[in-house]
Coordinates of C-alpha atoms and ligand atoms in Angstrom, one line a residue:
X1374 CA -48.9 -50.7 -90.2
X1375 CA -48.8 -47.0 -90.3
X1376 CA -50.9 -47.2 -93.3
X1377 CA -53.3 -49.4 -92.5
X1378 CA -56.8 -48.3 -92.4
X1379 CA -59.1 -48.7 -89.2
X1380 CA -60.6 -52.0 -89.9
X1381 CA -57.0 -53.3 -90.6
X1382 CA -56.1 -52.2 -87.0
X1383 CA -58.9 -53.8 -85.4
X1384 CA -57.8 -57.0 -87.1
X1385 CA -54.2 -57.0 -85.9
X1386 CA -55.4 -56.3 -82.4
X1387 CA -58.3 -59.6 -82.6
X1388 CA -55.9 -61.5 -84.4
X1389 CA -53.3 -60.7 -81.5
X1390 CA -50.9 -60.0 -84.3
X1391 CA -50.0 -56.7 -82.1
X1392 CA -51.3 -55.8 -78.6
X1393 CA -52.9 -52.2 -78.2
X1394 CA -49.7 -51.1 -76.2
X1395 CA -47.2 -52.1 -78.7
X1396 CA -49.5 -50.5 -81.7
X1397 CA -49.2 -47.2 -79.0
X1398 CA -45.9 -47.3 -79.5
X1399 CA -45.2 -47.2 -82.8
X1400 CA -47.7 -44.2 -83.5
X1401 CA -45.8 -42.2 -80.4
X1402 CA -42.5 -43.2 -82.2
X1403 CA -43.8 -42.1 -85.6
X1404 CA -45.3 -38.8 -83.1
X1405 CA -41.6 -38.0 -81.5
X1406 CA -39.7 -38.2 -85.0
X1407 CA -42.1 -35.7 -86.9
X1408 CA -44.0 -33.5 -84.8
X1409 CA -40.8 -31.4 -84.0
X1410 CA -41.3 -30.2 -87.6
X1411 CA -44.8 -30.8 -88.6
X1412 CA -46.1 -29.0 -84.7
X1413 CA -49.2 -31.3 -84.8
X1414 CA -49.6 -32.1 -81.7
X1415 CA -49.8 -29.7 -78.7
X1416 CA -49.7 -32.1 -75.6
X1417 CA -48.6 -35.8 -75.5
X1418 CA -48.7 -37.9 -72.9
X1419 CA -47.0 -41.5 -73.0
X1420 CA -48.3 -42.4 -69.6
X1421 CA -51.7 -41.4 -70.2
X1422 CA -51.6 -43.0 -73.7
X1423 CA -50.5 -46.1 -72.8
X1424 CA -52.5 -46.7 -69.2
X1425 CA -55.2 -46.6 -72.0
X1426 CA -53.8 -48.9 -74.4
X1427 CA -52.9 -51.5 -71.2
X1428 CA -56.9 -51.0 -70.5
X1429 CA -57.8 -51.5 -73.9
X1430 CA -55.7 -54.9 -74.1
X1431 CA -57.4 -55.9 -70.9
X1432 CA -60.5 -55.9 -72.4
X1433 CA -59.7 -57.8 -75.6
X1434 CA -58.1 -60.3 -73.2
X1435 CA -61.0 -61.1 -71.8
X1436 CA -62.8 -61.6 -74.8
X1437 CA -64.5 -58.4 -75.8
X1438 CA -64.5 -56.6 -79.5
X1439 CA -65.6 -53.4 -81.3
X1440 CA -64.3 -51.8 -84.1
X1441 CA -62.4 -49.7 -82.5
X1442 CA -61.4 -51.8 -79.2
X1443 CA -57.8 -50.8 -79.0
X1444 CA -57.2 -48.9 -81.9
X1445 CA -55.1 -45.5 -81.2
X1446 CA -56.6 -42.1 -82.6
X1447 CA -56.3 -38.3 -81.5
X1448 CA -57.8 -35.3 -80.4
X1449 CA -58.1 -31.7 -81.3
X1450 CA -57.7 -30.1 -78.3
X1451 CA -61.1 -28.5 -78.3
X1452 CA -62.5 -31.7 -76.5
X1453 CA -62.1 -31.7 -73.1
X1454 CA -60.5 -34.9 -71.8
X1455 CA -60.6 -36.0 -68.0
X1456 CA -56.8 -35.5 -66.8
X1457 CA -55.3 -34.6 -70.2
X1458 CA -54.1 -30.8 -70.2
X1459 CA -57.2 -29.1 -72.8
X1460 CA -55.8 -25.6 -74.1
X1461 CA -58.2 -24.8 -77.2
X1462 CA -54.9 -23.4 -79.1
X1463 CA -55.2 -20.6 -77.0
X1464 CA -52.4 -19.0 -74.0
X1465 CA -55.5 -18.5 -72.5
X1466 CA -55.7 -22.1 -71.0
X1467 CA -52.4 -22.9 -71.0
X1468 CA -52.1 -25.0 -68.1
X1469 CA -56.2 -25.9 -68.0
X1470 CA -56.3 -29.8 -66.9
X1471 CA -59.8 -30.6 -67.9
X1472 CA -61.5 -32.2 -65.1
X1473 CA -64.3 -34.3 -67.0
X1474 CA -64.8 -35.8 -70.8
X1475 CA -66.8 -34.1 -73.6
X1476 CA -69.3 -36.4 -74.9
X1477 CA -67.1 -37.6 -78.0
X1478 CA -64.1 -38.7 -75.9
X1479 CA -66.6 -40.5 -73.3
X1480 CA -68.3 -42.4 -76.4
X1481 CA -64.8 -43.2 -77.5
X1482 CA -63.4 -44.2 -74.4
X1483 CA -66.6 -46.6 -73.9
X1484 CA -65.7 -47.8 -77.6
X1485 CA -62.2 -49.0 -76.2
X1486 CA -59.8 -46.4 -78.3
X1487 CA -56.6 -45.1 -76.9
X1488 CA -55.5 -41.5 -77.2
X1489 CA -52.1 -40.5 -79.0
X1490 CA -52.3 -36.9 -77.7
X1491 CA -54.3 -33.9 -78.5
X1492 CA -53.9 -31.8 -82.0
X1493 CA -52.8 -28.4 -82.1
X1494 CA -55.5 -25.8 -83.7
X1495 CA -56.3 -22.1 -84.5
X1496 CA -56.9 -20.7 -81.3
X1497 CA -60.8 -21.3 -80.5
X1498 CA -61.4 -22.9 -83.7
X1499 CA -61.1 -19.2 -85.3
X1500 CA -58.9 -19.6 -88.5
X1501 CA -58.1 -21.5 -91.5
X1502 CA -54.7 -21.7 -91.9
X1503 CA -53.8 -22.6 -88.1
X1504 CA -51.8 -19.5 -88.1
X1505 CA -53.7 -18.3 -85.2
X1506 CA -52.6 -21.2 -83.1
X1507 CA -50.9 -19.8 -79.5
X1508 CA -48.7 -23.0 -80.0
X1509 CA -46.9 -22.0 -83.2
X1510 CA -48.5 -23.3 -86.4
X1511 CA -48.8 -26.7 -87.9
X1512 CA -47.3 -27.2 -91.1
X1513 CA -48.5 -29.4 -94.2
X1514 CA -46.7 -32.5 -94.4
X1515 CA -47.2 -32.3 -98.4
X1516 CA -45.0 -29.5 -98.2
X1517 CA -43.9 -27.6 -95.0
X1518 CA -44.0 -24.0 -97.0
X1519 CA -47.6 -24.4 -96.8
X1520 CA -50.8 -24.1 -94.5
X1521 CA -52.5 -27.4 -93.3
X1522 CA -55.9 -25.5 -93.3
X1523 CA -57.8 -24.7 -90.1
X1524 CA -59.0 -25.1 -87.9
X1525 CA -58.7 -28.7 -87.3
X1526 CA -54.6 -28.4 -88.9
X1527 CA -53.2 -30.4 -86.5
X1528 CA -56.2 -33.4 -87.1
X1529 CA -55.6 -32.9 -90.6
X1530 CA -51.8 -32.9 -90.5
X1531 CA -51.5 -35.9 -88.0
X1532 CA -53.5 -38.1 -90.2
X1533 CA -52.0 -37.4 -93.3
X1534 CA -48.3 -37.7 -92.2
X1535 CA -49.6 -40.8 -90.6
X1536 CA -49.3 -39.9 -87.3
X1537 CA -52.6 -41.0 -86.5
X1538 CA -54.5 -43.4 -88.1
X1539 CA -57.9 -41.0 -87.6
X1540 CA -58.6 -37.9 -85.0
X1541 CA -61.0 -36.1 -84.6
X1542 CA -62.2 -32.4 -85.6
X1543 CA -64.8 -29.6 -84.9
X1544 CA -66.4 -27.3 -88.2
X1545 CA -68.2 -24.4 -87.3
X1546 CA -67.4 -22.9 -90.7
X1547 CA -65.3 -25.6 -92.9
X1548 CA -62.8 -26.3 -90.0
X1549 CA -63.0 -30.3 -90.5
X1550 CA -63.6 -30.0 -95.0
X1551 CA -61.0 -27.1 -95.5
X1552 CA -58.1 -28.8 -93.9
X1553 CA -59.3 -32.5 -94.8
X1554 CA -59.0 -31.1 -98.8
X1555 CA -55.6 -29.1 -98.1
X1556 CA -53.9 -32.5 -96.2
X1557 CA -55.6 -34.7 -98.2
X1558 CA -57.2 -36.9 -96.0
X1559 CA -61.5 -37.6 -95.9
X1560 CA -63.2 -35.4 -93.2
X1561 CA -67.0 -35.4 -92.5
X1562 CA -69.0 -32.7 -90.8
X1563 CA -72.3 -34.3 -89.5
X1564 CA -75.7 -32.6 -89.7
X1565 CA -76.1 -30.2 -86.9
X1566 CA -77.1 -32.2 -84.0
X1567 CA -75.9 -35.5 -84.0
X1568 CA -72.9 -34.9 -82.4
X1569 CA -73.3 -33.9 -78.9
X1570 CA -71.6 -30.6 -77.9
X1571 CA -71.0 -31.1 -74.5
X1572 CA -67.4 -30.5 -73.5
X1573 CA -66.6 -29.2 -76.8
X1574 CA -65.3 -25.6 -75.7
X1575 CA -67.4 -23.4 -77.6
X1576 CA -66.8 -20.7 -80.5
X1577 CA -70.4 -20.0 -82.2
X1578 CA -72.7 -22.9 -80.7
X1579 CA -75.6 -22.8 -83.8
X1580 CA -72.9 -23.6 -85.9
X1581 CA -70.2 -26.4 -84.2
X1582 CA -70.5 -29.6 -84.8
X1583 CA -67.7 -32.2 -84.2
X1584 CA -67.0 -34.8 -86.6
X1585 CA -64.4 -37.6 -87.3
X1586 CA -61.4 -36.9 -90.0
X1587 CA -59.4 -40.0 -91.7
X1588 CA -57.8 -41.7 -94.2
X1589 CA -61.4 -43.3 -96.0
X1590 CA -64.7 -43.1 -96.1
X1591 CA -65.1 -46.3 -94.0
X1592 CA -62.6 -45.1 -91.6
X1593 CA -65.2 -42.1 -91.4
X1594 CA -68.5 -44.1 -90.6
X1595 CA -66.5 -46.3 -88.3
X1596 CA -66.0 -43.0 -86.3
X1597 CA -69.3 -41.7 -86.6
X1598 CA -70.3 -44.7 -85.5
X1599 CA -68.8 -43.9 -82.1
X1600 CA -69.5 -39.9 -82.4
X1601 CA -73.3 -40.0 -82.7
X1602 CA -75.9 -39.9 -80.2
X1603 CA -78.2 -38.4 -77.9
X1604 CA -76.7 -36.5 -75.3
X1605 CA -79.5 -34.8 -72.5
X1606 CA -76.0 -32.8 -72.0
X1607 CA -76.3 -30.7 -75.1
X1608 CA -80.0 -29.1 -75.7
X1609 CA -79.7 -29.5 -79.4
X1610 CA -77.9 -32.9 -78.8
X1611 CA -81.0 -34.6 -81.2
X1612 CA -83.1 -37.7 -79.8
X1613 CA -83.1 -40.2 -82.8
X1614 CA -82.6 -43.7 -83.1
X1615 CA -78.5 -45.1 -83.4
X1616 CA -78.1 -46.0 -86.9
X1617 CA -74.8 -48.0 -88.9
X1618 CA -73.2 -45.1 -90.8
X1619 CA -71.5 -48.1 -92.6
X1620 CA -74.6 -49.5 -93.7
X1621 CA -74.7 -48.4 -97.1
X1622 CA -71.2 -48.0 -98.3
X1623 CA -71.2 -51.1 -100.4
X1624 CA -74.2 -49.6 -102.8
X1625 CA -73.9 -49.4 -106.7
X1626 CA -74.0 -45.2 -107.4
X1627 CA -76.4 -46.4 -110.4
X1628 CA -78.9 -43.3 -110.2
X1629 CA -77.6 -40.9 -107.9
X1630 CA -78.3 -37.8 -108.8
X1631 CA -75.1 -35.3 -108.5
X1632 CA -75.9 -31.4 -108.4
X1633 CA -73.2 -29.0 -109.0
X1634 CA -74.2 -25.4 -107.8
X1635 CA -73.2 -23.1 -110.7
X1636 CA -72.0 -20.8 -108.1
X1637 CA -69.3 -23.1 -106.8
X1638 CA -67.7 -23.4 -110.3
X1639 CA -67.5 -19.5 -111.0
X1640 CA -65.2 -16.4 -110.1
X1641 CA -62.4 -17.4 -107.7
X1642 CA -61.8 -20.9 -108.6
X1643 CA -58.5 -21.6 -109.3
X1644 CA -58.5 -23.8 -112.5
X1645 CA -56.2 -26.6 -111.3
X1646 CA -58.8 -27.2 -108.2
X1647 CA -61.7 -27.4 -110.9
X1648 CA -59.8 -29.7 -113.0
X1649 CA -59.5 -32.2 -110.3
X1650 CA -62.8 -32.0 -109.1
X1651 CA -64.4 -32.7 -112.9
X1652 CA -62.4 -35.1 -112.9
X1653 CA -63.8 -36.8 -109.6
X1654 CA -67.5 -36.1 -111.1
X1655 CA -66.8 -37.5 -114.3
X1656 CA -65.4 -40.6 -112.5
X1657 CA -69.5 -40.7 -110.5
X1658 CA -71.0 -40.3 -114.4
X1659 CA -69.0 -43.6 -114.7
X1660 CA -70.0 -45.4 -111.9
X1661 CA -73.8 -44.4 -113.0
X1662 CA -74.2 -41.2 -111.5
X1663 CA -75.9 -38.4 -112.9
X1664 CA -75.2 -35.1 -113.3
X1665 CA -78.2 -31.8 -113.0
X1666 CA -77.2 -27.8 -112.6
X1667 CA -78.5 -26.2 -109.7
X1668 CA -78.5 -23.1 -107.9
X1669 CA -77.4 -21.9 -104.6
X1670 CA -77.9 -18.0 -105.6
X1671 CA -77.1 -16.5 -102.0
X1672 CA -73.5 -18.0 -101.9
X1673 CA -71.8 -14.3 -101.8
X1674 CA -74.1 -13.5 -98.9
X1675 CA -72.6 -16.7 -96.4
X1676 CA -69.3 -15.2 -95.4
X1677 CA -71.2 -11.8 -94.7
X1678 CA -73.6 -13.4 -92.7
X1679 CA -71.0 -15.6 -91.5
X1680 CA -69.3 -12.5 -90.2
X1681 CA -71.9 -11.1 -88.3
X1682 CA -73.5 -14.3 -86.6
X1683 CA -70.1 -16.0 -85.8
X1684 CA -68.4 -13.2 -84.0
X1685 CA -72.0 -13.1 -82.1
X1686 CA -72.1 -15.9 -80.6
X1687 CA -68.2 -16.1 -79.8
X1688 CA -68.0 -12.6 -77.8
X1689 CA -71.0 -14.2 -75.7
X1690 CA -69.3 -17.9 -75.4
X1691 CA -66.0 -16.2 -74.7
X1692 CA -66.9 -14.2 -71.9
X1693 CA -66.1 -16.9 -69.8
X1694 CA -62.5 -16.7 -69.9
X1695 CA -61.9 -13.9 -67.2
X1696 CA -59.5 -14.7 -65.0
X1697 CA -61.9 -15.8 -61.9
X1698 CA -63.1 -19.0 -62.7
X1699 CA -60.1 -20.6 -64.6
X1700 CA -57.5 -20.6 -66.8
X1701 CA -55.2 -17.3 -67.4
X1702 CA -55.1 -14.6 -65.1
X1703 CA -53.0 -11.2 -65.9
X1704 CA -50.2 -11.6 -62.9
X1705 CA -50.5 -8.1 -62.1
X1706 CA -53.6 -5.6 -61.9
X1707 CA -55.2 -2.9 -59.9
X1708 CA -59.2 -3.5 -59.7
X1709 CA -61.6 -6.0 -60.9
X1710 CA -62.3 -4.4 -64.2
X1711 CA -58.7 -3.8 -64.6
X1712 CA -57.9 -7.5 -63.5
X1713 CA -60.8 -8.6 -66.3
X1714 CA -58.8 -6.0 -69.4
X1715 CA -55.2 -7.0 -68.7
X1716 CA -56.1 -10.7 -68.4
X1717 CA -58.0 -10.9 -71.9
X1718 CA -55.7 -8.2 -73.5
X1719 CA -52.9 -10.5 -72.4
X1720 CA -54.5 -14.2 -72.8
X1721 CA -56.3 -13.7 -76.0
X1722 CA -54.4 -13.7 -79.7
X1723 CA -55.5 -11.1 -82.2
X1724 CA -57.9 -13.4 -84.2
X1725 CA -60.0 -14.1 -81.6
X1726 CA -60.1 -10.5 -80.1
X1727 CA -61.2 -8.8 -83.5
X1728 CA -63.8 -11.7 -83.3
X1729 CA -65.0 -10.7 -79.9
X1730 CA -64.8 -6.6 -80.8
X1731 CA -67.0 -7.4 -84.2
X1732 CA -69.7 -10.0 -81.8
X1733 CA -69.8 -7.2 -79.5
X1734 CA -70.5 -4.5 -82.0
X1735 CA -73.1 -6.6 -84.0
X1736 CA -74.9 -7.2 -80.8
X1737 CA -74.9 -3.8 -79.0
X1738 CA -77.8 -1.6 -78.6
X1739 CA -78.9 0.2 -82.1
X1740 CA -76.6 -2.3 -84.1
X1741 CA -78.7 -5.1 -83.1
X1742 CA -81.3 -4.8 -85.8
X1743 CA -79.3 -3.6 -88.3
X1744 CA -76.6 -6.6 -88.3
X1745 CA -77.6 -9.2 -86.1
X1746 CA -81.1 -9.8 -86.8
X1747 CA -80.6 -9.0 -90.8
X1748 CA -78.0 -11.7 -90.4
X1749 CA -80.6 -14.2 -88.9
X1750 CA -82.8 -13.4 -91.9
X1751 CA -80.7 -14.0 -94.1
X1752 CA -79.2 -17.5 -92.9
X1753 CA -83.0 -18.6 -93.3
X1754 CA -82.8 -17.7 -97.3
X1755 CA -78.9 -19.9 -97.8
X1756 CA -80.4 -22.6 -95.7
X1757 CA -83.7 -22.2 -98.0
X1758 CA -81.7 -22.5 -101.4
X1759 CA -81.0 -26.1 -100.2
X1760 CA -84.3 -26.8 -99.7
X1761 CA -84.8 -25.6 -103.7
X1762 CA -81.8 -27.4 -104.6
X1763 CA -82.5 -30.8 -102.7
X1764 CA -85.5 -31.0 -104.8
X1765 CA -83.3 -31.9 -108.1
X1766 CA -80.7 -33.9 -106.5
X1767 CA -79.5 -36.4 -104.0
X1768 CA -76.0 -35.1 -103.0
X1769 CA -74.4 -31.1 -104.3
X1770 CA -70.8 -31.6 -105.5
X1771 CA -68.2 -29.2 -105.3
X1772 CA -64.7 -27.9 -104.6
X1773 CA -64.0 -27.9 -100.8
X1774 CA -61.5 -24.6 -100.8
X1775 CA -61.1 -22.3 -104.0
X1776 CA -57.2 -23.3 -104.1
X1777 CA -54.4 -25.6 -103.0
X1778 CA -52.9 -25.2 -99.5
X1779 CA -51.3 -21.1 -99.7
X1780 CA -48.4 -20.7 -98.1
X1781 CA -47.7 -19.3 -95.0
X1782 CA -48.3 -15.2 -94.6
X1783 CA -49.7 -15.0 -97.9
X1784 CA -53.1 -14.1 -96.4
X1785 CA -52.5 -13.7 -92.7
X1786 CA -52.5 -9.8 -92.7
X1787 CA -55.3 -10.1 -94.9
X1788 CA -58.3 -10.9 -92.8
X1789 CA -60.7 -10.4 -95.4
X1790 CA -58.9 -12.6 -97.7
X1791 CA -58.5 -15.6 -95.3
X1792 CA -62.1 -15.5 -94.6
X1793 CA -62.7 -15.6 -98.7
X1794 CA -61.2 -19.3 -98.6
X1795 CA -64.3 -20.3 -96.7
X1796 CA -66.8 -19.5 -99.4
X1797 CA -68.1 -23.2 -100.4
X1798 CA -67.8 -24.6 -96.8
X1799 CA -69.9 -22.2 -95.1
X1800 CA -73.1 -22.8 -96.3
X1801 CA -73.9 -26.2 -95.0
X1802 CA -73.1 -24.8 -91.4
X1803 CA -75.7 -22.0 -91.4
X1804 CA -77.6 -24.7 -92.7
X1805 CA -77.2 -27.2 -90.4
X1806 CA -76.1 -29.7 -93.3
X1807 CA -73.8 -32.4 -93.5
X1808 CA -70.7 -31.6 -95.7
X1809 CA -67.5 -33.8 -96.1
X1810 CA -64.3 -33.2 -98.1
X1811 CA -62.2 -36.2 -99.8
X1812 CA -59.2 -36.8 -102.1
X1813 CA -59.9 -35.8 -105.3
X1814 CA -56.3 -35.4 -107.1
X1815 CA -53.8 -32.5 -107.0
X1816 CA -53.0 -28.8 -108.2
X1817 CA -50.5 -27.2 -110.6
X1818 CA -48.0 -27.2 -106.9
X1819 CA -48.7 -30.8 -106.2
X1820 CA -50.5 -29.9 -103.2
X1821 CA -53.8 -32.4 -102.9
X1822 CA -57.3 -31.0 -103.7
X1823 CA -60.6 -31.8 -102.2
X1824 CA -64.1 -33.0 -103.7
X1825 CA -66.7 -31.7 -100.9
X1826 CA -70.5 -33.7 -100.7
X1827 CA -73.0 -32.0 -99.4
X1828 CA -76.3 -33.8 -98.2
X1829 CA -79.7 -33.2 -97.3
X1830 CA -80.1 -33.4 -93.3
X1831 CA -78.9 -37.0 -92.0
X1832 CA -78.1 -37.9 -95.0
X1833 CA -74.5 -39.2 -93.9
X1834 CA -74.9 -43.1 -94.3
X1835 CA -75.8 -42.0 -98.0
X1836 CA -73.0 -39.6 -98.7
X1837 CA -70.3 -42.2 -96.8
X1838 CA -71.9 -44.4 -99.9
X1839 CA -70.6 -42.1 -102.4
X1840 CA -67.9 -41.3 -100.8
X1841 CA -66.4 -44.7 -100.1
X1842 CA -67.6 -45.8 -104.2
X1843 CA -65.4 -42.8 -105.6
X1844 CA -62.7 -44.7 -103.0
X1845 CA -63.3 -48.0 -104.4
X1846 CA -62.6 -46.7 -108.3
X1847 CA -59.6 -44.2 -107.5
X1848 CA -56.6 -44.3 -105.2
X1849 CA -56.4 -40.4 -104.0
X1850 CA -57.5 -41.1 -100.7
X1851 CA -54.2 -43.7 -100.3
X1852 CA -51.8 -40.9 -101.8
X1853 CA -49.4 -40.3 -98.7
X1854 CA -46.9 -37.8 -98.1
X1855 CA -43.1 -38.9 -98.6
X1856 CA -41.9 -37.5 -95.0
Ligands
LIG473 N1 -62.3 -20.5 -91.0 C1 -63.6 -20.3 -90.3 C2 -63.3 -19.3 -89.2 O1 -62.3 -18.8 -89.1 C3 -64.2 -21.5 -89.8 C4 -63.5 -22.0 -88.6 C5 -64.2 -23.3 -88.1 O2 -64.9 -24.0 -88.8 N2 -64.0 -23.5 -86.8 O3 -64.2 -19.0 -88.4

């Protein structure tokens, strides 16, 4: 059962094979024995998860059904959830007991799932490794030496040690993709705006989006399903008519047409990573895809501009956390400014202070101009280069991350280095595009690679197609981890 894919659940439950409650249990079993090494999840509650799975089994009793009616999934702790203790990785909210539900956990509480718990994470969503996590780091169940990726690790790391059956993940700049490819499990970041923000604590709000992360490609859609919508909540929450992500999957490939950015196959790939992705698009030339070059020439500008706009918005969206209106407080100070220093010098980790000194600077009078608005400039030219390159093709192919999972401390002294893994996920998010990472094969160290599909703007149903076909020919995506 712990294998078993969404719509495999959902059967068990109709078929009354196992109630909601007892398939509970034998996640939070499979949850006690691993997480003390693997550090995926930050809070678990059994109460909590089972009052929902006793509600979930009261509702199939009495006749109702959904895809995911019953079925048990998890959290990255980014989402506020009514009652459940929401702490965004960070010492900062510690003891924080969220008193309402973000959009996505409403719309999956309507759709009858049961929470497991909530994932650990870099603290604010500001890593890729999960090194920056306040809660210790999560480690990759492929092999504990190494990083799960960030910084949705613990999502990532649930669902491929099968601690979950699917959670859910945030990307403001590859945080679903990057540790979807170094887990390997499937991960899709939606197109900017069909995924309602609201209660999603915030690190750089032009660039999160939330987004489901699984086992497959129907496991994905199944979750958008649920995801997507309009939100009044969320300003840039978008107003468009529901749709079936699942719609297409079943579709013959015969005459897509695949474009692979010569940029993303340069410099800085490791060969092993490019290896398995040819492989992947190969395997799409098979199932009647085609294959056209294109260009994405300001590449080397995204994690510069990145950089700039990132940090931006975070110093801004962080200057919440001060000590009055909740979470940390320094226990001991002598004014109010003092009061405001010692409780952010004290509940913030060093990641997310260097983010919040760099926002600052980019953003203060006579830097401004110079930074900031070049920045804004320049995100208009990357997000323009798609526009060019969606005029050739239907979907861009690519690597997800430039390597395999690293091991841990390889680059966290290295800032500039750790940001350098971002360099074909970051793109789509100034872009607003929808991006997803699958299964693809594995490196040199046995450590599981990512293919990452990049759309044109709501393009998911379409990639989810693509994605799910590649699943229907190969068998990475079913690769587990022996733990
Ligand atoms: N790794 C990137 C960063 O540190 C992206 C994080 C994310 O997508 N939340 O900002």
């Amino acid at each position: 059962m712990l294998n078993a894919n969404l719509a495999e659940l959902s059967a068990l439950l109709r078929e009354k094979k196992l109630s909601s409650v007892e398939m509970a249990q034998e996640f939070l079993a499979r949850i006690e024995k691993l997480n003390p090494s693997i550090n995926a999840f930050v809070t678990l509650d059994k109460g909590m998860t089972l009052a929902e799975a006793r509600a979930a089994d009261a509702r199939l009793a009495a006749g109702e059904s959904g895809p995911l009616l019953g079925v048990p999934l998890a959290h990255k702790d980014i989402f506020c959830a009514d009652g459940w203790r929401t702490t965004c990785g960070s010492k900062m909210l510690e003891n924080f007991i969220a008193p309402y539900d973000a959009h996505v956990i409403a719309q999956f509480k309507k759709a009858g799932s049961v929470s497991l718990g909530k994932l650990n994470m870099d603290e604010f969503a500001m890593g890729s490794s999960n090194e920056t996590s306040y809660y210790g780091k999560v480690k990759n169940p492929w092999d504990v030496k190494a990083v799960p990726g960030g910084s949705s690790g613990g999502s990532a790391a649930a669902v491929a040690a099968r601690m979950a059956p699917a959670a859910t993940g945030t990307d403001t700049g590859g945080s679903i993709r990057q540790p979807a490819a170094l887990c390997g499990i499937s991960g899709l970041k939606p197109t900017y705006g069909v995924v309602s923000r609201y209660g999603m604590i915030a690190f750089a709000s032009s660039l999160d989006q939330a987004g489901p992360m699984a086992k497959s490609a129907e496991d994905l859609g199944l979750m958008l399903n649920a995801m997507a919508g309009f939100d009044e909540r969320d300003s840039t929450s978008l107003e468009r008519k529901s749709e079936d992500y699942c719609r297409d999957l079943a579709k013959p490939l015969a005459g897509l047409r695949i474009g692979l950015p010569k940029e993303y196959f340069a410099e800085g790939l490791s060969a092993d990573v490019a290896k398995a992705v040819e492989a992947a698009i190969a395997e799409y030339c098979k199932l009647g895809a085609q294959t056209v070059e294109v260009s994405l020439p300001n590449t080397n500008l995204s994690i510069p501009v990145y950089y700039v706009l990132a940090p931006a918005e975070a110093s801004s969206n962080l200057s919440r956390f001060d000590g009055v209106r909740y979470g940390y407080r320094a226990p001991e100070y002598g004014d109010l400014n003092d009061m405001y220093e010692k409780t952010r010098a004290q509940g913030f980790g060093d990641e997310v202070k260097r983010r919040i000194m760099i926002g600052t600077y980019v953003l203060s009078h006579g830097y401004y101009d110079a930074y900031y608005i070049q920045a804004q400039k320049l995100r208009r030219l990357i997000a323009q280069d798609f526009v060019e390159a969606f005029k050739q093709c239907d979907v861009i192919m690519g690597p997800t991350s430039p390597s395999t999972a690293f091991n841990f401390g390889e680059k966290g002294d290295d800032p500039v280095a750790m940001y350098l893994s971002d360099i074909y996920t970051i793109a789509t998010n100034l872009a607003g595009l929808p991006g997803m990472s699958i299964p693809c094969g594995f490196g040199d160290n046995g450590r599981p690679v990512g293919l990452q599909i990049i759309g044109n703007y709501f393009a998911e149903a379409r990639m989810l197609n693509v994605a799910h076909q590649l699943q229907q020919a190969t068998d990475w995506h079913l690769r587990a981890p022996s733990i």
